[in-house]
Amino acid sequence: MASSGSRIITIDGPAGAGKTSVSRRAAGRLGLAYLDTGAMFRALALALGPGGHALPQADIRARLGAMTFALAGSGADTVLLVDGAPLPDAARTEEVGGWASNLAVLPVVRESLRQAQQALGRSADLLAEGRDMGTVVFPGASCKIFLTASPEVRATRRVRQLAALGKPADYEEILAAIRRRDDQDQNRATAPLIPAADALVIDTSELTEDAVVERIVAAATA
């Protein structure tokens, strides 16, 4: 857990609920560093490759032990440094996201990254975004938010994001991938994706990004 002097805001929710964009903006509004914990899983996934989850636990543990994480900057401009460098764009693909989801079910991965995330929380006031920030990593956070949206809305958003980047996107394939990740995240034995008992749940399906940011800021400053 964060030290008693740290201010921690957590934002959890499934893939495509709009966490990243609103978390960055809310962190800037609140004057907090932004921690994208999903990027930490993606960094490991990229390092291990497509079959990383099937490697011997000792190999995964060794790779994790050799990785370093740090934060540079604050607010929307916060950068997660992995081994001293920003996370490469290759880690942001749908494919690597799938690899990361496979790794996320492994207790050795979640425990190692939980310790790394808590260490970052001891070093700075944070807005931490992820899947189990309010339930497992920072249960003593001063404000907990859980964002959700229907799978169909989340798939549509992802298609638009990819189109804006000039990348091809198949709606049905993305919708199927989101449903698979939801099932895996919600039903894993270790740290399943659920709202904290004291979290504010916000369904973003019919809300603008501005409206979601305003609700988060209002809750965090209440």
PDB file of N, CA, C and O in Angstrom, residues 15-42:
ATOM      1  N   ALA A  15     -11.307  -3.379 -20.484  1.00  0.00           N
ATOM      2  CA  ALA A  15     -10.683  -2.801 -21.673  1.00  0.00           C
ATOM      3  C   ALA A  15     -11.711  -2.032 -22.490  1.00  0.00           C
ATOM      4  O   ALA A  15     -12.827  -2.501 -22.707  1.00  0.00           O
ATOM      5  N   GLY A  16     -11.348  -0.823 -22.923  1.00  0.00           N
ATOM      6  CA  GLY A  16     -12.217  -0.044 -23.791  1.00  0.00           C
ATOM      7  C   GLY A  16     -13.248   0.800 -23.084  1.00  0.00           C
ATOM      8  O   GLY A  16     -14.093   1.419 -23.735  1.00  0.00           O
ATOM      9  N   ALA A  17     -13.190   0.859 -21.752  1.00  0.00           N
ATOM     10  CA  ALA A  17     -14.176   1.664 -21.012  1.00  0.00           C
ATOM     11  C   ALA A  17     -13.807   3.145 -21.011  1.00  0.00           C
ATOM     12  O   ALA A  17     -14.550   3.967 -20.476  1.00  0.00           O
ATOM     13  N   GLY A  18     -12.677   3.486 -21.607  1.00  0.00           N
ATOM     14  CA  GLY A  18     -12.264   4.880 -21.682  1.00  0.00           C
ATOM     15  C   GLY A  18     -11.335   5.297 -20.562  1.00  0.00           C
ATOM     16  O   GLY A  18     -11.146   6.490 -20.323  1.00  0.00           O
ATOM     17  N   LYS A  19     -10.743   4.326 -19.887  1.00  0.00           N
ATOM     18  CA  LYS A  19      -9.929   4.635 -18.704  1.00  0.00           C
ATOM     19  C   LYS A  19      -8.722   5.506 -19.024  1.00  0.00           C
ATOM     20  O   LYS A  19      -8.444   6.471 -18.314  1.00  0.00           O
ATOM     21  N   THR A  20      -7.989   5.138 -20.066  1.00  0.00           N
ATOM     22  CA  THR A  20      -6.703   5.802 -20.308  1.00  0.00           C
ATOM     23  C   THR A  20      -6.858   7.285 -20.599  1.00  0.00           C
ATOM     24  O   THR A  20      -6.201   8.123 -19.971  1.00  0.00           O
ATOM     25  N   SER A  21      -7.730   7.634 -21.532  1.00  0.00           N
ATOM     26  CA  SER A  21      -7.857   9.035 -21.920  1.00  0.00           C
ATOM     27  C   SER A  21      -8.391   9.886 -20.773  1.00  0.00           C
ATOM     28  O   SER A  21      -7.865  10.976 -20.490  1.00  0.00           O
ATOM     29  N   VAL A  22      -9.411   9.392 -20.068  1.00  0.00           N
ATOM     30  CA  VAL A  22      -9.958  10.199 -18.972  1.00  0.00           C
ATOM     31  C   VAL A  22      -9.026  10.211 -17.766  1.00  0.00           C
ATOM     32  O   VAL A  22      -8.966  11.203 -17.037  1.00  0.00           O
ATOM     33  N   SER A  23      -8.292   9.132 -17.560  1.00  0.00           N
ATOM     34  CA  SER A  23      -7.355   9.093 -16.432  1.00  0.00           C
ATOM     35  C   SER A  23      -6.247  10.119 -16.612  1.00  0.00           C
ATOM     36  O   SER A  23      -5.860  10.812 -15.659  1.00  0.00           O
ATOM     37  N   ARG A  24      -5.719  10.219 -17.811  1.00  0.00           N
ATOM     38  CA  ARG A  24      -4.681  11.221 -18.084  1.00  0.00           C
ATOM     39  C   ARG A  24      -5.207  12.631 -17.828  1.00  0.00           C
ATOM     40  O   ARG A  24      -4.544  13.446 -17.180  1.00  0.00           O
ATOM     41  N   ARG A  25      -6.400  12.898 -18.319  1.00  0.00           N
ATOM     42  CA  ARG A  25      -6.963  14.241 -18.156  1.00  0.00           C
ATOM     43  C   ARG A  25      -7.281  14.530 -16.691  1.00  0.00           C
ATOM     44  O   ARG A  25      -7.001  15.619 -16.193  1.00  0.00           O
ATOM     45  N   ALA A  26      -7.849  13.548 -16.007  1.00  0.00           N
ATOM     46  CA  ALA A  26      -8.192  13.752 -14.599  1.00  0.00           C
ATOM     47  C   ALA A  26      -6.930  13.939 -13.757  1.00  0.00           C
ATOM     48  O   ALA A  26      -6.907  14.771 -12.841  1.00  0.00           O
ATOM     49  N   ALA A  27      -5.881  13.196 -14.064  1.00  0.00           N
ATOM     50  CA  ALA A  27      -4.621  13.354 -13.338  1.00  0.00           C
ATOM     51  C   ALA A  27      -4.087  14.765 -13.492  1.00  0.00           C
ATOM     52  O   ALA A  27      -3.598  15.376 -12.533  1.00  0.00           O
ATOM     53  N   GLY A  28      -4.196  15.296 -14.712  1.00  0.00           N
ATOM     54  CA  GLY A  28      -3.750  16.669 -14.941  1.00  0.00           C
ATOM     55  C   GLY A  28      -4.564  17.667 -14.151  1.00  0.00           C
ATOM     56  O   GLY A  28      -4.013  18.600 -13.552  1.00  0.00           O
ATOM     57  N   ARG A  29      -5.874  17.465 -14.120  1.00  0.00           N
ATOM     58  CA  ARG A  29      -6.754  18.369 -13.374  1.00  0.00           C
ATOM     59  C   ARG A  29      -6.477  18.309 -11.873  1.00  0.00           C
ATOM     60  O   ARG A  29      -6.592  19.316 -11.168  1.00  0.00           O
ATOM     61  N   LEU A  30      -6.110  17.141 -11.391  1.00  0.00           N
ATOM     62  CA  LEU A  30      -5.918  16.939  -9.957  1.00  0.00           C
ATOM     63  C   LEU A  30      -4.473  17.154  -9.509  1.00  0.00           C
ATOM     64  O   LEU A  30      -4.174  17.098  -8.321  1.00  0.00           O
ATOM     65  N   GLY A  31      -3.581  17.385 -10.476  1.00  0.00           N
ATOM     66  CA  GLY A  31      -2.185  17.612 -10.138  1.00  0.00           C
ATOM     67  C   GLY A  31      -1.466  16.366  -9.654  1.00  0.00           C
ATOM     68  O   GLY A  31      -0.566  16.440  -8.816  1.00  0.00           O
ATOM     69  N   LEU A  32      -1.846  15.205 -10.188  1.00  0.00           N
ATOM     70  CA  LEU A  32      -1.255  13.938  -9.781  1.00  0.00           C
ATOM     71  C   LEU A  32      -0.456  13.321 -10.920  1.00  0.00           C
ATOM     72  O   LEU A  32      -0.743  13.554 -12.097  1.00  0.00           O
ATOM     73  N   ALA A  33       0.516  12.495 -10.572  1.00  0.00           N
ATOM     74  CA  ALA A  33       1.185  11.688 -11.582  1.00  0.00           C
ATOM     75  C   ALA A  33       0.200  10.625 -12.061  1.00  0.00           C
ATOM     76  O   ALA A  33      -0.674  10.189 -11.307  1.00  0.00           O
ATOM     77  N   TYR A  34       0.326  10.202 -13.311  1.00  0.00           N
ATOM     78  CA  TYR A  34      -0.583   9.216 -13.892  1.00  0.00           C
ATOM     79  C   TYR A  34       0.160   7.893 -14.056  1.00  0.00           C
ATOM     80  O   TYR A  34       1.225   7.843 -14.685  1.00  0.00           O
ATOM     81  N   LEU A  35      -0.394   6.827 -13.481  1.00  0.00           N
ATOM     82  CA  LEU A  35       0.213   5.505 -13.581  1.00  0.00           C
ATOM     83  C   LEU A  35      -0.677   4.581 -14.396  1.00  0.00           C
ATOM     84  O   LEU A  35      -1.774   4.220 -13.965  1.00  0.00           O
ATOM     85  N   ASP A  36      -0.218   4.214 -15.572  1.00  0.00           N
ATOM     86  CA  ASP A  36      -0.920   3.287 -16.455  1.00  0.00           C
ATOM     87  C   ASP A  36      -0.388   1.887 -16.157  1.00  0.00           C
ATOM     88  O   ASP A  36       0.626   1.461 -16.702  1.00  0.00           O
ATOM     89  N   THR A  37      -1.068   1.165 -15.261  1.00  0.00           N
ATOM     90  CA  THR A  37      -0.547  -0.135 -14.864  1.00  0.00           C
ATOM     91  C   THR A  37      -0.681  -1.180 -15.966  1.00  0.00           C
ATOM     92  O   THR A  37       0.097  -2.131 -16.017  1.00  0.00           O
ATOM     93  N   GLY A  38      -1.654  -0.994 -16.854  1.00  0.00           N
ATOM     94  CA  GLY A  38      -1.779  -1.917 -17.976  1.00  0.00           C
ATOM     95  C   GLY A  38      -0.534  -1.905 -18.849  1.00  0.00           C
ATOM     96  O   GLY A  38      -0.153  -2.928 -19.427  1.00  0.00           O
ATOM     97  N   ALA A  39       0.107  -0.744 -18.919  1.00  0.00           N
ATOM     98  CA  ALA A  39       1.333  -0.635 -19.705  1.00  0.00           C
ATOM     99  C   ALA A  39       2.445  -1.499 -19.122  1.00  0.00           C
ATOM    100  O   ALA A  39       3.320  -1.979 -19.850  1.00  0.00           O
ATOM    101  N   MET A  40       2.417  -1.718 -17.812  1.00  0.00           N
ATOM    102  CA  MET A  40       3.429  -2.551 -17.177  1.00  0.00           C
ATOM    103  C   MET A  40       3.262  -4.008 -17.621  1.00  0.00           C
ATOM    104  O   MET A  40       4.244  -4.704 -17.901  1.00  0.00           O
ATOM    105  N   PHE A  41       2.008  -4.465 -17.705  1.00  0.00           N
ATOM    106  CA  PHE A  41       1.751  -5.819 -18.202  1.00  0.00           C
ATOM    107  C   PHE A  41       2.130  -5.933 -19.678  1.00  0.00           C
ATOM    108  O   PHE A  41       2.671  -6.949 -20.115  1.00  0.00           O
ATOM    109  N   ARG A  42       1.830  -4.886 -20.437  1.00  0.00           N
ATOM    110  CA  ARG A  42       2.181  -4.897 -21.854  1.00  0.00           C
ATOM    111  C   ARG A  42       3.698  -4.918 -22.057  1.00  0.00           C
ATOM    112  O   ARG A  42       4.210  -5.554 -22.983  1.00  0.00           O
TER     113      ARG A  42
END
